[in-house]
mmCIF file of C-alpha atoms and ligand atoms in Angstrom:
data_model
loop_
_atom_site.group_PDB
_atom_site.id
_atom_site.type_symbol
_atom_site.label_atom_id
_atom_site.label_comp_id
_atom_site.label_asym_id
_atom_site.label_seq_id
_atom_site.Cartn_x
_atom_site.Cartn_y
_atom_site.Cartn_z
ATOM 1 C CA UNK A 1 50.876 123.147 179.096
ATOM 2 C CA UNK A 2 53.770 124.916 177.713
ATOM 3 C CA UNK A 3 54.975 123.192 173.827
ATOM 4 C CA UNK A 4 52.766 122.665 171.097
ATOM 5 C CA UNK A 5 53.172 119.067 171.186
ATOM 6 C CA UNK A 6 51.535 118.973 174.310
ATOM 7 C CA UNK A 7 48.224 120.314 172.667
ATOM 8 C CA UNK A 8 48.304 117.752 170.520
ATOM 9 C CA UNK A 9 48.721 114.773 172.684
ATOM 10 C CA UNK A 10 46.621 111.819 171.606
ATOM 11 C CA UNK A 11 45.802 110.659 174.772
ATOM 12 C CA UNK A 12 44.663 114.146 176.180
ATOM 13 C CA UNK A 13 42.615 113.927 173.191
ATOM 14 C CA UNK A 14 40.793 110.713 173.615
ATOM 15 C CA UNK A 15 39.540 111.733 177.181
ATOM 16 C CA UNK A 16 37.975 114.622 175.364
ATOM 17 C CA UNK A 17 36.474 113.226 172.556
ATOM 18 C CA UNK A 18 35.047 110.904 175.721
ATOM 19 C CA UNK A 19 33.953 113.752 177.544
ATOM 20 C CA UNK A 20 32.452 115.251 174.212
ATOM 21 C CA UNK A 21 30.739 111.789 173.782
ATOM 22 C CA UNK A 22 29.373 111.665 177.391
ATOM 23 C CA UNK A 23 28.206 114.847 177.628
ATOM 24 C CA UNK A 24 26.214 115.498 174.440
ATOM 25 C CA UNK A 25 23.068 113.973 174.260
ATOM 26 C CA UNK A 26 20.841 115.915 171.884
ATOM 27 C CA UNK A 27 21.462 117.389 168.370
ATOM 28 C CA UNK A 28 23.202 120.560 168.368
ATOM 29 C CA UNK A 29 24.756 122.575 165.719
ATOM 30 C CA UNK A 30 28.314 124.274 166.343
ATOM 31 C CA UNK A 31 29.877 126.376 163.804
ATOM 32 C CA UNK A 32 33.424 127.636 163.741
ATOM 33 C CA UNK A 33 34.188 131.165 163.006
ATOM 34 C CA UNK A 34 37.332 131.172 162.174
ATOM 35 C CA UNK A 35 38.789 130.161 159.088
ATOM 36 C CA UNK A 36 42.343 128.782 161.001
ATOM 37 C CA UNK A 37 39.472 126.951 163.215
ATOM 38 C CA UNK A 38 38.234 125.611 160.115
ATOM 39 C CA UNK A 39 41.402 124.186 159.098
ATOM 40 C CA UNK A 40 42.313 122.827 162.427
ATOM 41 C CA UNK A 41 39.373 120.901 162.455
ATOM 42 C CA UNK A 42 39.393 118.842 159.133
ATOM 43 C CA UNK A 43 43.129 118.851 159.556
ATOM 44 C CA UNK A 44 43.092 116.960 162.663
ATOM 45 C CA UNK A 45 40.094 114.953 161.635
ATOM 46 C CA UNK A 46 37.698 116.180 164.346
ATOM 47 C CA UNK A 47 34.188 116.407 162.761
ATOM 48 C CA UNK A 48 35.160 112.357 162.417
ATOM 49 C CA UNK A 49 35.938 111.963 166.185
ATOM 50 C CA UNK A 50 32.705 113.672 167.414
ATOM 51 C CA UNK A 51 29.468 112.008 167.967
ATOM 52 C CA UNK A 52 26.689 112.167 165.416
ATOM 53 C CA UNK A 53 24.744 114.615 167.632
ATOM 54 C CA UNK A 54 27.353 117.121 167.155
ATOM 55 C CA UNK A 55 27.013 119.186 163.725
ATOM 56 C CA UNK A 56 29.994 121.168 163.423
ATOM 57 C CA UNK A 57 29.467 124.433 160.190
ATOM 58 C CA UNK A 58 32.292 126.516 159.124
ATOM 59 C CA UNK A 59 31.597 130.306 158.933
ATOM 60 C CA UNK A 60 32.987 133.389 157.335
ATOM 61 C CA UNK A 61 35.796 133.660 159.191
ATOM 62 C CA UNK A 62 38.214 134.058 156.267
ATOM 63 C CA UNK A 63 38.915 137.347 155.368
ATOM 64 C CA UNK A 64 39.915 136.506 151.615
ATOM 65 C CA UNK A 65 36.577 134.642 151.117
ATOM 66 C CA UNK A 66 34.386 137.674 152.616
ATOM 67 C CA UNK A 67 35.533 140.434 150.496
ATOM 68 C CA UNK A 68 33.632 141.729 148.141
ATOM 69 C CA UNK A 69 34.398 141.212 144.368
ATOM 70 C CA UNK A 70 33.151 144.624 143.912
ATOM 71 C CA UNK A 71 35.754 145.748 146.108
ATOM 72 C CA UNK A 72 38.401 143.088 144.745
ATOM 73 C CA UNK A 73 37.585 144.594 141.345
ATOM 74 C CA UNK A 74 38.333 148.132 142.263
ATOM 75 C CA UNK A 75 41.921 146.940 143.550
ATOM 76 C CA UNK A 76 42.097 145.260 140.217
ATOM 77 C CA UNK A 77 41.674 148.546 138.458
ATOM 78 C CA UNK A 78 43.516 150.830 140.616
ATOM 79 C CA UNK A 79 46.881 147.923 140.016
ATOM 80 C CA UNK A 80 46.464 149.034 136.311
ATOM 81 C CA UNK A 81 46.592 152.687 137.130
ATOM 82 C CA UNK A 82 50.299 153.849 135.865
ATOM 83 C CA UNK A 83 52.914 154.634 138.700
ATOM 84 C CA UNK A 84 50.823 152.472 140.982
ATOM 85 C CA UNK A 85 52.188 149.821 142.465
ATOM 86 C CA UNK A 86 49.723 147.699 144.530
ATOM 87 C CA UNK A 87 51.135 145.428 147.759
ATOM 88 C CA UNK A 88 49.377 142.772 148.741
ATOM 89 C CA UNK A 89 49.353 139.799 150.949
ATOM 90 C CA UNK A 90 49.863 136.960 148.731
ATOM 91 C CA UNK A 91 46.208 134.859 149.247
ATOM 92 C CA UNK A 92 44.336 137.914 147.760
ATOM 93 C CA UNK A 93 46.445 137.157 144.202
ATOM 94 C CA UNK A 94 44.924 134.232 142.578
ATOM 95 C CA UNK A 95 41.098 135.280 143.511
ATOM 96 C CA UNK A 96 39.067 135.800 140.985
ATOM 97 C CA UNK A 97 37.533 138.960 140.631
ATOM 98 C CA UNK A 98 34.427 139.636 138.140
ATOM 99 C CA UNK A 99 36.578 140.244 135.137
ATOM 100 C CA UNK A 100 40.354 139.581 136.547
ATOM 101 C CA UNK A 101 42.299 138.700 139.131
ATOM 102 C CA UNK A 102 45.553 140.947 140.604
ATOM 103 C CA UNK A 103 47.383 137.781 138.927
ATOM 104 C CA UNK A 104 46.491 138.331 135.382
ATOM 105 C CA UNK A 105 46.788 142.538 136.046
ATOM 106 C CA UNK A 106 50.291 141.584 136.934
ATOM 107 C CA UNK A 107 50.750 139.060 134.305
ATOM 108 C CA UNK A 108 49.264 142.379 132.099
ATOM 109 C CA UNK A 109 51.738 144.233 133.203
ATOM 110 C CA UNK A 110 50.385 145.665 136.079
ATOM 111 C CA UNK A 111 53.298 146.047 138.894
ATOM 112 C CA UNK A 112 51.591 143.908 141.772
ATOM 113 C CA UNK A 113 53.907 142.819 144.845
ATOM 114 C CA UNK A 114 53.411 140.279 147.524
ATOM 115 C CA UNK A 115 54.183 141.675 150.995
ATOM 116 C CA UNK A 116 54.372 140.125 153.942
ATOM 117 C CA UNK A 117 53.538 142.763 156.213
ATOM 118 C CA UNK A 118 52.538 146.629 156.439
ATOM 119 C CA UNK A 119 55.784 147.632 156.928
ATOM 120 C CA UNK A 120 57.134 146.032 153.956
ATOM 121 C CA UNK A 121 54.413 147.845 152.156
ATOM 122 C CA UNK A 122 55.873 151.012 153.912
ATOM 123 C CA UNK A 123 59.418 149.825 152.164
ATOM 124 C CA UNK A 124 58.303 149.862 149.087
ATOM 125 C CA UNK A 125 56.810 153.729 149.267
ATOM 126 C CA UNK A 126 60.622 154.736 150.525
ATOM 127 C CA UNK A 127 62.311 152.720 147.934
ATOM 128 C CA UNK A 128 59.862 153.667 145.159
ATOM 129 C CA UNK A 129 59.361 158.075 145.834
ATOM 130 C CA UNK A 130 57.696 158.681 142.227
ATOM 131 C CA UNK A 131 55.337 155.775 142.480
ATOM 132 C CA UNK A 132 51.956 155.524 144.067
ATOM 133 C CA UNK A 133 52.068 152.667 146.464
ATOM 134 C CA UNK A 134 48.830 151.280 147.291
ATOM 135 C CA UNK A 135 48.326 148.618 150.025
ATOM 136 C CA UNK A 136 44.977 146.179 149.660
ATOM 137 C CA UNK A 137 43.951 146.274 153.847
ATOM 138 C CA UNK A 138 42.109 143.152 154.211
ATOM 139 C CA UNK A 139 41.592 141.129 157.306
ATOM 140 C CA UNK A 140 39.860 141.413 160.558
ATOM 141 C CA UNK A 141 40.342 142.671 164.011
ATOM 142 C CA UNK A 142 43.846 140.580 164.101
ATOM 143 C CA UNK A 143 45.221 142.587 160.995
ATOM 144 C CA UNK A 144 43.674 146.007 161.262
ATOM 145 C CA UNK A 145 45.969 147.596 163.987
ATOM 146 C CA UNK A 146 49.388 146.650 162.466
ATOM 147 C CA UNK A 147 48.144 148.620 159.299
ATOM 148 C CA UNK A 148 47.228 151.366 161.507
ATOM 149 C CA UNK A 149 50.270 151.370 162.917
ATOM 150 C CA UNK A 150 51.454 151.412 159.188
ATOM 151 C CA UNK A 151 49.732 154.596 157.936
ATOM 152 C CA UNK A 152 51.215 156.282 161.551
ATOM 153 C CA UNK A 153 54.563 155.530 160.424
ATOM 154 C CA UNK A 154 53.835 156.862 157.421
ATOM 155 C CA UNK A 155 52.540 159.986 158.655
ATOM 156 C CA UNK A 156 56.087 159.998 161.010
ATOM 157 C CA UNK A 157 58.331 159.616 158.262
ATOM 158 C CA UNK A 158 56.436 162.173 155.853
ATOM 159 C CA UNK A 159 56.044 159.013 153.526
ATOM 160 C CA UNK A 160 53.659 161.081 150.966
ATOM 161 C CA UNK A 161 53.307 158.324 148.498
ATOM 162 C CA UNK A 162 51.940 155.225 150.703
ATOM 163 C CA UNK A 163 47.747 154.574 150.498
ATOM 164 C CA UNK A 164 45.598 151.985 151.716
ATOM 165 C CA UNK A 165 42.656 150.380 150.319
ATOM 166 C CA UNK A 166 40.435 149.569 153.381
ATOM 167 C CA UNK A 167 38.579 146.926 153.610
ATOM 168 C CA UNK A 168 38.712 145.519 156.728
ATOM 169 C CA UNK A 169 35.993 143.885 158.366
ATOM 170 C CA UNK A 170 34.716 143.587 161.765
ATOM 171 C CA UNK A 171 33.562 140.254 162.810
ATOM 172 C CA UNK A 172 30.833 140.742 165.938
ATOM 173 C CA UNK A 173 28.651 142.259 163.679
ATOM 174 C CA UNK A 174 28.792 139.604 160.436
ATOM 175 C CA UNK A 175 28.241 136.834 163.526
ATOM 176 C CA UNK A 176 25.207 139.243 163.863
ATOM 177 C CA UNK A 177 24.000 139.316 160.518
ATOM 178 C CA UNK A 178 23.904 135.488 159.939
ATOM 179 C CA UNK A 179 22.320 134.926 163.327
ATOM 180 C CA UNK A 180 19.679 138.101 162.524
ATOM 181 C CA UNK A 181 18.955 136.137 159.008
ATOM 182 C CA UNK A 182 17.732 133.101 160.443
ATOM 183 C CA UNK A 183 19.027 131.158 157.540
ATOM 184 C CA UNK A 184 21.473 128.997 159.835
ATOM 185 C CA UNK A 185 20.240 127.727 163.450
ATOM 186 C CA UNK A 186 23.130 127.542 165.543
ATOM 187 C CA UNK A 187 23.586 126.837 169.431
ATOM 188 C CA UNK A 188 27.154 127.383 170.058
ATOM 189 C CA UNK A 189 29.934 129.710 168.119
ATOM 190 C CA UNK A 190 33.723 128.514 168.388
ATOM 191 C CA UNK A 191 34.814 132.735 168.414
ATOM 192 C CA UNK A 192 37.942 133.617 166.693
ATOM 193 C CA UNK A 193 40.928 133.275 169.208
ATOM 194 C CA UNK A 194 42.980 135.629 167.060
ATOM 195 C CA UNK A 195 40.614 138.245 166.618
ATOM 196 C CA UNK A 196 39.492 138.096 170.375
ATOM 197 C CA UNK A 197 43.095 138.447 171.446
ATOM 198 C CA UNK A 198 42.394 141.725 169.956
ATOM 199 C CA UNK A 199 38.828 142.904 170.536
ATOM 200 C CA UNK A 200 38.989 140.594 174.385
ATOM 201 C CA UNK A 201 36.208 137.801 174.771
ATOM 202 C CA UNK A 202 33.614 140.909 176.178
ATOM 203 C CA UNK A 203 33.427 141.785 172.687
ATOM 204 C CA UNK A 204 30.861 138.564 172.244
ATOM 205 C CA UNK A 205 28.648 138.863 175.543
ATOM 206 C CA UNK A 206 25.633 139.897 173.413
ATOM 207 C CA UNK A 207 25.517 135.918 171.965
ATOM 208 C CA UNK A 208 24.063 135.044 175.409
ATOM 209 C CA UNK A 209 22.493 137.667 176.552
ATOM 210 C CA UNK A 210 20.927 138.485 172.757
ATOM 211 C CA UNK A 211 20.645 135.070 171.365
ATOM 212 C CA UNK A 212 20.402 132.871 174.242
ATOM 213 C CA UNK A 213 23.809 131.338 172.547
ATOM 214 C CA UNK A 214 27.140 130.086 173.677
ATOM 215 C CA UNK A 215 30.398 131.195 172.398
ATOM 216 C CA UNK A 216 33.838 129.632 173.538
ATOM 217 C CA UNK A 217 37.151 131.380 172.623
ATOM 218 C CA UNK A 218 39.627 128.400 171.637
ATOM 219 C CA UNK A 219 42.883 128.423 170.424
ATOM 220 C CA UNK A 220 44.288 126.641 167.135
ATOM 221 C CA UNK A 221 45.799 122.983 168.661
ATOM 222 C CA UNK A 222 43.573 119.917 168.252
ATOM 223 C CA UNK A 223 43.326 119.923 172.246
ATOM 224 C CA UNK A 224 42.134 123.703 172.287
ATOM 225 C CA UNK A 225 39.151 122.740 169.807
ATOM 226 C CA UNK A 226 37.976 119.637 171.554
ATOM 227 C CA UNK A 227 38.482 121.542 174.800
ATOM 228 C CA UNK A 228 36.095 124.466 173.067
ATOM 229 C CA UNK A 229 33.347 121.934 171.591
ATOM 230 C CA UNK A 230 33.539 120.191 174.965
ATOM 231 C CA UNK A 231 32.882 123.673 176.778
ATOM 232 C CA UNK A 232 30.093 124.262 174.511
ATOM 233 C CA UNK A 233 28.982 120.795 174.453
ATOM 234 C CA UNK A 234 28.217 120.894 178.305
ATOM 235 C CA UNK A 235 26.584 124.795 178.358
ATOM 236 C CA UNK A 236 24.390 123.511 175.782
ATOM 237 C CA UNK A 237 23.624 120.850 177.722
ATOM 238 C CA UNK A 238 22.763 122.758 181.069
ATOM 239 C CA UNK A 239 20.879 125.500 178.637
ATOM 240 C CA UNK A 240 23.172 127.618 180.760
ATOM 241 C CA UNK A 241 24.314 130.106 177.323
ATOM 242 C CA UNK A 242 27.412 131.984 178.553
ATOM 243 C CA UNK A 243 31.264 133.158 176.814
ATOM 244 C CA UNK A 244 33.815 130.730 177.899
ATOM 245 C CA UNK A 245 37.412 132.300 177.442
ATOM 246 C CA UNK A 246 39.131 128.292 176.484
ATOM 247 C CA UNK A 247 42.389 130.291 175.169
ATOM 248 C CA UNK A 248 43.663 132.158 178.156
ATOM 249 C CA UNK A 249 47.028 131.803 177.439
ATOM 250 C CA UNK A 250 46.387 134.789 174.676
ATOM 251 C CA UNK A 251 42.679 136.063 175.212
ATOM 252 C CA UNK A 252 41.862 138.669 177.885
ATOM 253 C CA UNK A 253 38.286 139.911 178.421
ATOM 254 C CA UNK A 254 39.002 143.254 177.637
ATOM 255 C CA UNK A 255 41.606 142.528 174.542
ATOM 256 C CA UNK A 256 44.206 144.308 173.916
ATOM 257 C CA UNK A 257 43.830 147.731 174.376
ATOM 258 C CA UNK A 258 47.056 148.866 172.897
ATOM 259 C CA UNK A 259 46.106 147.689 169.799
ATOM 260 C CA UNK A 260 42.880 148.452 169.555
ATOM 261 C CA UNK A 261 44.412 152.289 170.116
ATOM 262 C CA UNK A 262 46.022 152.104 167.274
ATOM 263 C CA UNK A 263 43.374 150.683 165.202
ATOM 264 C CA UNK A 264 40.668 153.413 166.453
ATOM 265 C CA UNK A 265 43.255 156.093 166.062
ATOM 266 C CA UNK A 266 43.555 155.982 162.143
ATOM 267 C CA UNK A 267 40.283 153.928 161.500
ATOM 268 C CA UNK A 268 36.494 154.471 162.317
ATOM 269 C CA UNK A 269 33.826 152.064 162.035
ATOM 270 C CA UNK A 270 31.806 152.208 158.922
ATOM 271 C CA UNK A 271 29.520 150.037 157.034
ATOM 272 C CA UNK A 272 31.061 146.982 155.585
ATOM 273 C CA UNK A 273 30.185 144.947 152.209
ATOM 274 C CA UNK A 274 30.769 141.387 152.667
ATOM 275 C CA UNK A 275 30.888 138.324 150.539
ATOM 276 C CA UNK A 276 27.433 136.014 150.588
ATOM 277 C CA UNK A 277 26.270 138.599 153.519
ATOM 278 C CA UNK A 278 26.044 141.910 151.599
ATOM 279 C CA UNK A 279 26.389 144.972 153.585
ATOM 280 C CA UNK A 280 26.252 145.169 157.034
ATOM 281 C CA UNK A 281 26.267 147.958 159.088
ATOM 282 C CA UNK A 282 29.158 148.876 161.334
ATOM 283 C CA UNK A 283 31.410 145.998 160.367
ATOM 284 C CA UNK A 284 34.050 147.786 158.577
ATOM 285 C CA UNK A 285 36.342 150.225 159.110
ATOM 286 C CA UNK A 286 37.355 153.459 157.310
ATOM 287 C CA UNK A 287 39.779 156.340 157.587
ATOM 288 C CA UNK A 288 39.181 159.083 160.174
ATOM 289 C CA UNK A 289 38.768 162.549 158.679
ATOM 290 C CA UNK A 290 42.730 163.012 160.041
ATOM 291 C CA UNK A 291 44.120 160.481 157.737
ATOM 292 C CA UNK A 292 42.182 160.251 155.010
ATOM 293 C CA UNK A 293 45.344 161.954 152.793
ATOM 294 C CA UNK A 294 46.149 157.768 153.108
ATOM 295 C CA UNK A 295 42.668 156.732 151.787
ATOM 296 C CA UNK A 296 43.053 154.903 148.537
ATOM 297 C CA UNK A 297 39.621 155.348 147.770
ATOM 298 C CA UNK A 298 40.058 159.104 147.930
ATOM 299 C CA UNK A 299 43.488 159.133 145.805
ATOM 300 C CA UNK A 300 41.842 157.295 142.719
ATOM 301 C CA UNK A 301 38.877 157.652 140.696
ATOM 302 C CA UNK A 302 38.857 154.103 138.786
ATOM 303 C CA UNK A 303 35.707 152.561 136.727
ATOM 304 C CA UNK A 304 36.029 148.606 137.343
ATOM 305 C CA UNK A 305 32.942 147.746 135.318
ATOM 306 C CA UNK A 306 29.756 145.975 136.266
ATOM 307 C CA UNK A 307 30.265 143.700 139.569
ATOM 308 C CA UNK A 308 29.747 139.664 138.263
ATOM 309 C CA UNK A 309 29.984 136.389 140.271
ATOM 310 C CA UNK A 310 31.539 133.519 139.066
ATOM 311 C CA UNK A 311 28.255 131.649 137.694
ATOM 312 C CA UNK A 312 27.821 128.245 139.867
ATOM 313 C CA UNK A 313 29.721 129.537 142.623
ATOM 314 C CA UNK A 314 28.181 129.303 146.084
ATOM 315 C CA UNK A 315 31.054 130.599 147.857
ATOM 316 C CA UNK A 316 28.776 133.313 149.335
ATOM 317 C CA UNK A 317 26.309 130.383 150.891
ATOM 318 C CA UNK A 318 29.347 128.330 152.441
ATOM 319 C CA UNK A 319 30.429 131.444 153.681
ATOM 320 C CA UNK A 320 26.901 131.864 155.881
ATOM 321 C CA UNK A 321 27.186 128.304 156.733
ATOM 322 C CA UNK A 322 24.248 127.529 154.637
ATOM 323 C CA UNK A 323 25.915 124.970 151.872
ATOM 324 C CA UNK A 324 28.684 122.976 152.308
ATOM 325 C CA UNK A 325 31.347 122.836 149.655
ATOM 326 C CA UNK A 326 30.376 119.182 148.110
ATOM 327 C CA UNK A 327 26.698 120.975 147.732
ATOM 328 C CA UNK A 328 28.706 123.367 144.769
ATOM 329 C CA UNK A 329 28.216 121.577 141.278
ATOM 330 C CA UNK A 330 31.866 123.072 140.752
ATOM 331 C CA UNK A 331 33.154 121.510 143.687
ATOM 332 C CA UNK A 332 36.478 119.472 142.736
ATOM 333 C CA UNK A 333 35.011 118.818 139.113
ATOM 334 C CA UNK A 334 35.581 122.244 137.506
ATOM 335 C CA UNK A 335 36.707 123.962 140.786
ATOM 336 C CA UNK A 336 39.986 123.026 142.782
ATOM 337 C CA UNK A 337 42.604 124.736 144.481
ATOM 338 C CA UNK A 338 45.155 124.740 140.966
ATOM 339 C CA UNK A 339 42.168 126.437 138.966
ATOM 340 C CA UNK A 340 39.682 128.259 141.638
ATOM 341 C CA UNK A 341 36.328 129.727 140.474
ATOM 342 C CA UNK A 342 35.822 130.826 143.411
ATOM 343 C CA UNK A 343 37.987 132.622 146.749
ATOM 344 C CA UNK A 344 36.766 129.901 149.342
ATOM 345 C CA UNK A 345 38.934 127.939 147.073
ATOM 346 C CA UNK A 346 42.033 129.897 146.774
ATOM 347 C CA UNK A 347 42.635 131.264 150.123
ATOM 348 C CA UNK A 348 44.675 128.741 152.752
ATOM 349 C CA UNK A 349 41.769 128.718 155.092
ATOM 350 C CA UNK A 350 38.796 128.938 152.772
ATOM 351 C CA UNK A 351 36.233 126.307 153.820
ATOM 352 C CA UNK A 352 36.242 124.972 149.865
ATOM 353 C CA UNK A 353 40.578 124.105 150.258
ATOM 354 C CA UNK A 354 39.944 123.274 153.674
ATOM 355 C CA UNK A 355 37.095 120.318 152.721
ATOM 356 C CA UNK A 356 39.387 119.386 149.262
ATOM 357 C CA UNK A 357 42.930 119.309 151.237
ATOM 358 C CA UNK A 358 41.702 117.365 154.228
ATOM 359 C CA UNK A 359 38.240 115.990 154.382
ATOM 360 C CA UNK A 360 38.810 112.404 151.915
ATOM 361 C CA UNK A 361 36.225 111.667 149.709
ATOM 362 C CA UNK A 362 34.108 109.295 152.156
ATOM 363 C CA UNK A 363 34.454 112.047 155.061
ATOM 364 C CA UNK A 364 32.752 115.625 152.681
ATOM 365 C CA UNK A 365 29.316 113.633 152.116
ATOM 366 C CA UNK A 366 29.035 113.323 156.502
ATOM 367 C CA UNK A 367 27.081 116.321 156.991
ATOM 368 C CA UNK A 368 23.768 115.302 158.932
ATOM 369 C CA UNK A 369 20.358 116.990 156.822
HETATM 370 FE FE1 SF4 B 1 32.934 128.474 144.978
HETATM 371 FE FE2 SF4 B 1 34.596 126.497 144.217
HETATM 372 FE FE3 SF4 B 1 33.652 126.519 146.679
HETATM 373 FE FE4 SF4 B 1 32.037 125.985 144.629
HETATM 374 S S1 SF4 B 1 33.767 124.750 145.314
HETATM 375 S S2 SF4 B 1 31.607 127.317 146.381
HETATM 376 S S3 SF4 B 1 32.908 127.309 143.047
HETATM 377 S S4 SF4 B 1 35.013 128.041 145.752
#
């Protein structure tokens, strides 16, 4: 297949949903990594199209929803330093941190600017010589070597005023920590096809071989995420656990190496505080002792005041998998995607958005207990 339409042809996707239907005979419990997974699936209406044996949980796979508010609320405090100006990407404005967001800092005066890439972030440090730009590094595998490749630039150019905040997370090892805490059973993972575009589908042989659990790599089209549940579906089936590379028009088992250069070049792995999960070790990234002269966190000394979640929120529980949104008492009553209380509603692929933008009323209550 060669044009999107194609992965999206309805016919294509009846055979599967057949296929899925055929195959699956006993309960199982499937849960998608990836936030863009996530909104694929109640998008295209899939948990509807799949039998009732097939549980389908969305995981932490967004990288708004999994950082830390302690970590959100230093960024907070370092946009209200004077000369800084803070880049961002433009999800990470509206969440609310414990006491602010970067919106209200900026609607306080605070000079906060939406970015749509590193290198725009870069821009801003030439344009803006007596300022302090600071760039909030959040996402995963997919996003960490292009802000490498950011701070190397900077280092070619002699750009002295450009920083980044790191907080980049690592996603084999968060899969890890939920599996490790027992809290959700699972017996297939949907992996991230960005992030294993990056990292190469190796990256998750130790769910078989340590967990006795399948992972497929699928792409973002309706037909790549029937084609993955199928996949998983039928090595569930044959209790023959095993990584299934479903997105080989992108994934390669060892990654991509050029990137992942880059990334280990300027970053090294490090401990890792995430949302709902708490601190994991080596699932983070920080700088290397080379370029830490980029290091935000060793630029500025800021106090953001005591760490606070926003009270009702179970953002960190849909996060593990363990609650679905309708299970938050905020959920559409108080909290919505125009006034968020918490990030898994304000991000584009937060699994809170994802449920209130696509799921319907009758379709949110269909989880199986
Ligand atoms: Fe948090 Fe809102 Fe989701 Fe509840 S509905 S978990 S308050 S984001």
């Amino acid at each position: 297949m060669k044009y999107l339409d194609e992965f999206r042809d309805p016919s294509l996707a009846r055979t599967l949903v057949e296929n899925i239907r055929r195959r699956s005979t006993r309960p199982i419990r499937i849960m998608e990594f990836c936030g863009t997974h996530t909104v694929s699936v109640f998008k295209h209406g899939i948990r509807q199209l799949l039998p009732s044996t097939i549980e389908m949980l969305s995981g932490p796979g967004c990288p708004v929803c999994v950082t830390a508010n302690a970590d959100l609320d230093w960024a907070i405090a370092v946009a209200r330093e004077p000369d800084v100006i803070l880049t961002t990407f433009g999800d990470m404005l509206r969440v609310p941190g414990s006491h602010s967001s970067l919106e209200k800092a900026k609607a306080d005066g605070a000079d906060v600017r939406v970015v749509y890439s590193t290198l725009d972030a870069l821009q801003v440090a030439r344009d803006n010589p007596n300022r302090l730009v600071v760039f909030l590094g959040i996402g995963f595998e997919t996003t960490a070597p292009t802000i490498a490749v950011s701070v190397l630039q900077a280092e070619a150019d002699d750009i002295t005023n450009y920083y980044v905040l790191s907080l980049h997370k690592l996603t084999p090892p968060a899969t890890k920590a939920i599996l490790d805490s027992g809290e959700s059973r699972l017996d297939g993972i949907i992996g991230p096809g960005h992030v294993t575009t990056i990292i190469g589908s190796q990256a998750w042989e130790f769910l078989p071989r340590d967990y006795g659990i399948s992972c497929v790599i699928a792409g973002f089209e309706p037909l790549d995420v029937l084609q993955g549940i199928h996949t998983l579906a039928d090595r569930i089936e044959a209790s023959r656990p095993e990584v299934c590379n479903a997105y080989s028009r992108s994934v390669r088992p060892e990654g991509n190496e050029v990137a992942l250069d880059y990334m280990y070049r300027v970053f090294e792995i490090s401990a890792a505080d995430w949302r709902g999960i708490g601190k994991v070790p080596a699932s983070g990234l920080k700088f290397r002792e080379r370029y830490r002269r980029f290091d935000a966190r060793e630029r500025f000394e800021v106090d953001p005041g005591p760490t606070l979640e926003p009270p009702g929120c179970l953002c960190g529980d849909v996060i593990r998998g363990v609650k679905t949104p309708p299970e938050c008492g905020l959920y559409r009553k108080v909290c919505t995607p125009h006034n968020p209380v918490g990030p898994c509603m304000v991000s584009s692929e937060g699994t809170c958005a994802a449920y209130y933008l696509y799921a319907g009323e009758q379709n949110q209550l269909t989880r199986k207990k």
